[in-house]
CSV table of C-alpha atoms in Angstrom, one decimal:
chain,number,residue,atom,x,y,z
S,38,MET,CA,19.7,-8.2,17.4
S,39,SER,CA,18.2,-6.3,21.2
S,40,PRO,CA,18.9,-2.2,21.4
S,41,ALA,CA,21.2,-2.8,24.0
S,42,ASP,CA,23.4,-5.4,21.7
S,43,SER,CA,23.2,-2.4,18.7
S,44,GLU,CA,26.5,-0.5,17.6
S,45,ASN,CA,25.1,3.0,17.9
S,46,PHE,CA,21.3,3.9,18.8
S,47,THR,CA,20.3,4.6,15.5
S,48,ASP,CA,20.2,1.0,14.4
S,49,GLU,CA,16.9,0.1,16.8
S,50,TYR,CA,15.9,3.9,16.6
S,51,LEU,CA,12.4,3.4,14.5
S,52,LEU,CA,12.3,7.4,13.5
S,53,TYR,CA,16.0,6.9,11.9
S,54,LEU,CA,15.1,3.7,10.3
S,55,LEU,CA,12.2,4.9,8.8
S,56,ALA,CA,14.0,8.5,7.1
S,57,HIS,CA,17.0,6.3,5.9
S,58,ALA,CA,14.7,3.5,4.3
S,59,SER,CA,13.2,6.3,2.4
S,60,ALA,CA,15.7,8.1,1.5
S,61,ALA,CA,17.8,4.9,0.2
S,62,ALA,CA,14.3,4.0,-1.4
S,63,SER,CA,13.9,7.3,-2.9
S,64,ASP,CA,17.1,8.6,-4.2
S,65,ALA,CA,17.3,6.2,-7.3
S,66,PHE,CA,14.3,7.8,-8.3
S,67,HIS,CA,14.5,11.2,-7.5
S,68,ALA,CA,18.2,11.1,-9.8
S,69,GLU,CA,16.3,9.9,-12.2
S,70,MET,CA,13.8,12.5,-12.3
S,71,GLN,CA,15.8,14.7,-11.5
S,72,ALA,CA,17.5,13.9,-15.2
S,73,GLU,CA,14.0,14.1,-16.5
S,74,GLY,CA,13.7,18.0,-15.4
S,75,ILE,CA,11.3,16.8,-12.9
S,76,SER,CA,12.3,18.7,-9.2
S,77,VAL,CA,10.9,16.6,-5.9
S,78,THR,CA,8.9,19.3,-5.3
S,79,THR,CA,6.9,18.5,-8.8
S,80,TRP,CA,7.5,15.2,-8.6
S,81,ARG,CA,5.4,15.2,-5.4
S,82,ILE,CA,2.8,17.7,-6.4
S,83,LEU,CA,2.1,15.6,-9.6
S,84,GLY,CA,1.8,12.3,-7.2
S,85,SER,CA,-1.0,13.8,-4.5
S,86,LEU,CA,-3.0,15.4,-7.3
S,87,TYR,CA,-2.8,12.1,-10.2
S,88,PRO,CA,-4.8,11.7,-11.2
S,89,ASN,CA,-8.1,14.1,-10.7
S,90,VAL,CA,-7.2,15.0,-7.5
S,91,ARG,CA,-8.2,18.4,-6.5
S,92,LEU,CA,-7.0,20.1,-3.0
S,93,ASN,CA,-6.4,23.1,-0.8
S,94,VAL,CA,-3.1,24.5,-0.9
S,95,GLY,CA,-2.5,24.0,2.9
S,96,ALA,CA,-3.5,19.9,2.2
S,97,LEU,CA,-1.4,20.0,-0.6
S,98,ALA,CA,1.7,21.5,1.0
S,99,ARG,CA,1.1,18.6,4.0
S,100,LYS,CA,0.3,16.0,1.2
S,101,SER,CA,3.8,16.2,-0.6
S,102,LEU,CA,5.6,17.4,2.6
S,103,MET,CA,6.0,20.9,1.9
S,104,LYS,CA,6.0,24.2,3.7
S,105,GLN,CA,3.6,26.1,1.9
S,106,PRO,CA,6.1,29.4,0.6
S,107,THR,CA,7.9,26.4,-1.5
S,108,LEU,CA,4.7,25.0,-2.5
S,109,THR,CA,3.5,28.3,-3.8
S,110,ARG,CA,6.3,29.3,-5.2
S,111,THR,CA,6.5,25.9,-7.5
S,112,LEU,CA,2.6,26.0,-7.6
S,113,ASP,CA,3.6,29.5,-9.3
S,114,ARG,CA,6.2,27.8,-12.2
S,115,LEU,CA,4.1,25.0,-13.0
S,116,CYS,CA,0.1,27.4,-13.7
S,117,LYS,CA,3.1,29.3,-16.2
S,118,GLN,CA,3.7,26.1,-17.6
S,119,GLY,CA,0.3,24.9,-17.9
S,120,ILE,CA,1.0,21.3,-15.6
S,121,VAL,CA,-1.6,22.8,-12.4
S,122,ALA,CA,-4.5,25.4,-12.5
S,123,ARG,CA,-5.7,27.4,-9.2
S,124,HIS,CA,-9.4,27.4,-8.4
S,125,HIS,CA,-11.3,29.5,-6.1
S,126,SER,CA,-13.2,27.9,-3.5
S,127,ASP,CA,-16.8,27.7,-3.5
S,128,ASP,CA,-16.7,27.3,0.1
S,129,ASP,CA,-14.1,29.6,1.0
S,130,ARG,CA,-13.6,33.0,-1.2
S,131,ARG,CA,-10.0,33.2,0.3
S,132,GLY,CA,-9.5,29.7,-0.4
S,133,VAL,CA,-7.6,28.1,-3.5
S,134,LEU,CA,-7.3,24.9,-4.9
S,135,VAL,CA,-5.3,23.3,-7.1
S,136,ASP,CA,-5.7,19.9,-9.9
S,137,LEU,CA,-3.7,19.3,-12.9
S,138,THR,CA,-4.1,20.2,-16.2
S,139,ASP,CA,-4.9,17.7,-19.0
S,140,LYS,CA,-1.1,18.4,-19.4
S,141,GLY,CA,-0.4,17.7,-16.3
S,142,ARG,CA,-1.9,14.6,-15.7
S,143,ASP,CA,0.0,13.0,-19.3
S,144,MET,CA,2.8,14.1,-17.5
S,145,ALA,CA,2.2,12.4,-14.3
S,146,ARG,CA,0.7,9.5,-15.8
S,147,ASP,CA,4.2,8.5,-17.5
S,148,LYS,CA,6.1,9.6,-13.5
S,149,ILE,CA,3.8,7.3,-12.1
S,150,GLU,CA,4.2,4.0,-13.6
S,151,LYS,CA,8.0,4.9,-13.3
S,152,ALA,CA,7.3,5.4,-9.3
S,153,ARG,CA,5.4,2.0,-9.7
S,154,ALA,CA,8.2,0.2,-11.8
S,155,HIS,CA,10.8,1.3,-9.1
S,156,GLU,CA,8.7,0.4,-6.2
S,157,THR,CA,8.1,-2.9,-7.5
S,158,ALA,CA,11.4,-3.0,-8.1
S,159,ILE,CA,12.5,-2.3,-4.4
S,160,LEU,CA,9.7,-4.8,-3.3
S,161,GLN,CA,10.6,-7.8,-6.1
S,162,ASP,CA,11.6,-10.1,-3.0
S,163,TYR,CA,8.5,-9.0,-1.0
S,164,SER,CA,5.1,-11.3,-1.3
S,165,ASP,CA,1.8,-9.4,-2.4
S,166,ALA,CA,0.6,-9.9,1.5
S,167,ASP,CA,4.1,-9.0,2.6
S,168,ILE,CA,3.7,-5.7,1.1
S,169,ALA,CA,0.0,-4.8,2.1
S,170,ASP,CA,1.1,-5.9,5.2
S,171,LEU,CA,3.9,-3.5,5.7
S,172,LYS,CA,1.7,-0.2,3.4
S,173,GLN,CA,-1.3,-0.9,6.3
S,174,ARG,CA,1.3,-0.9,9.0
S,175,LEU,CA,2.8,1.9,7.8
S,176,ARG,CA,-0.5,4.2,7.5
S,177,THR,CA,-1.1,3.2,11.4
S,178,LEU,CA,2.0,4.4,11.9
S,179,LEU,CA,1.3,7.6,10.1
S,180,ALA,CA,-2.3,8.2,11.1
S,181,ARG,CA,-0.6,7.6,15.0
S,182,ALA,CA,2.1,9.8,14.7
S,183,ARG,CA,-0.5,12.4,13.4
S,184,GLN,CA,-2.8,12.1,16.5
S,185,ASN,CA,0.4,13.1,19.4
């Protein structure tokens, strides 16, 4: 179908299709996490820091798709729960680095397994080569979008 033949603009608009696909693919998994008491923001932090990643707050905000004030509030809660730890940066005295504690890593491990199972179910009709190609194309698109 050509864009001119489409029912409406969003049927062929890449950014809408990407957002819609992401929402459709994520909704069931996010609901599963919510049922386990894990918010989307917590899930994104766990996934971004697993297994042994240490990021500054700005980089973690970008990686977890959050505004920094939202991330800071969530990190405050997760620190109190013993899930993440904050460390002062050796390079920048004002900088703060964040990583998972052992408790956080254990929690994340279980959620990562569920995320992988969810991804496998969504992509079940795709070949391994098609999945690798799709992911590489999305990484390329992301890199190009960040340049603009």
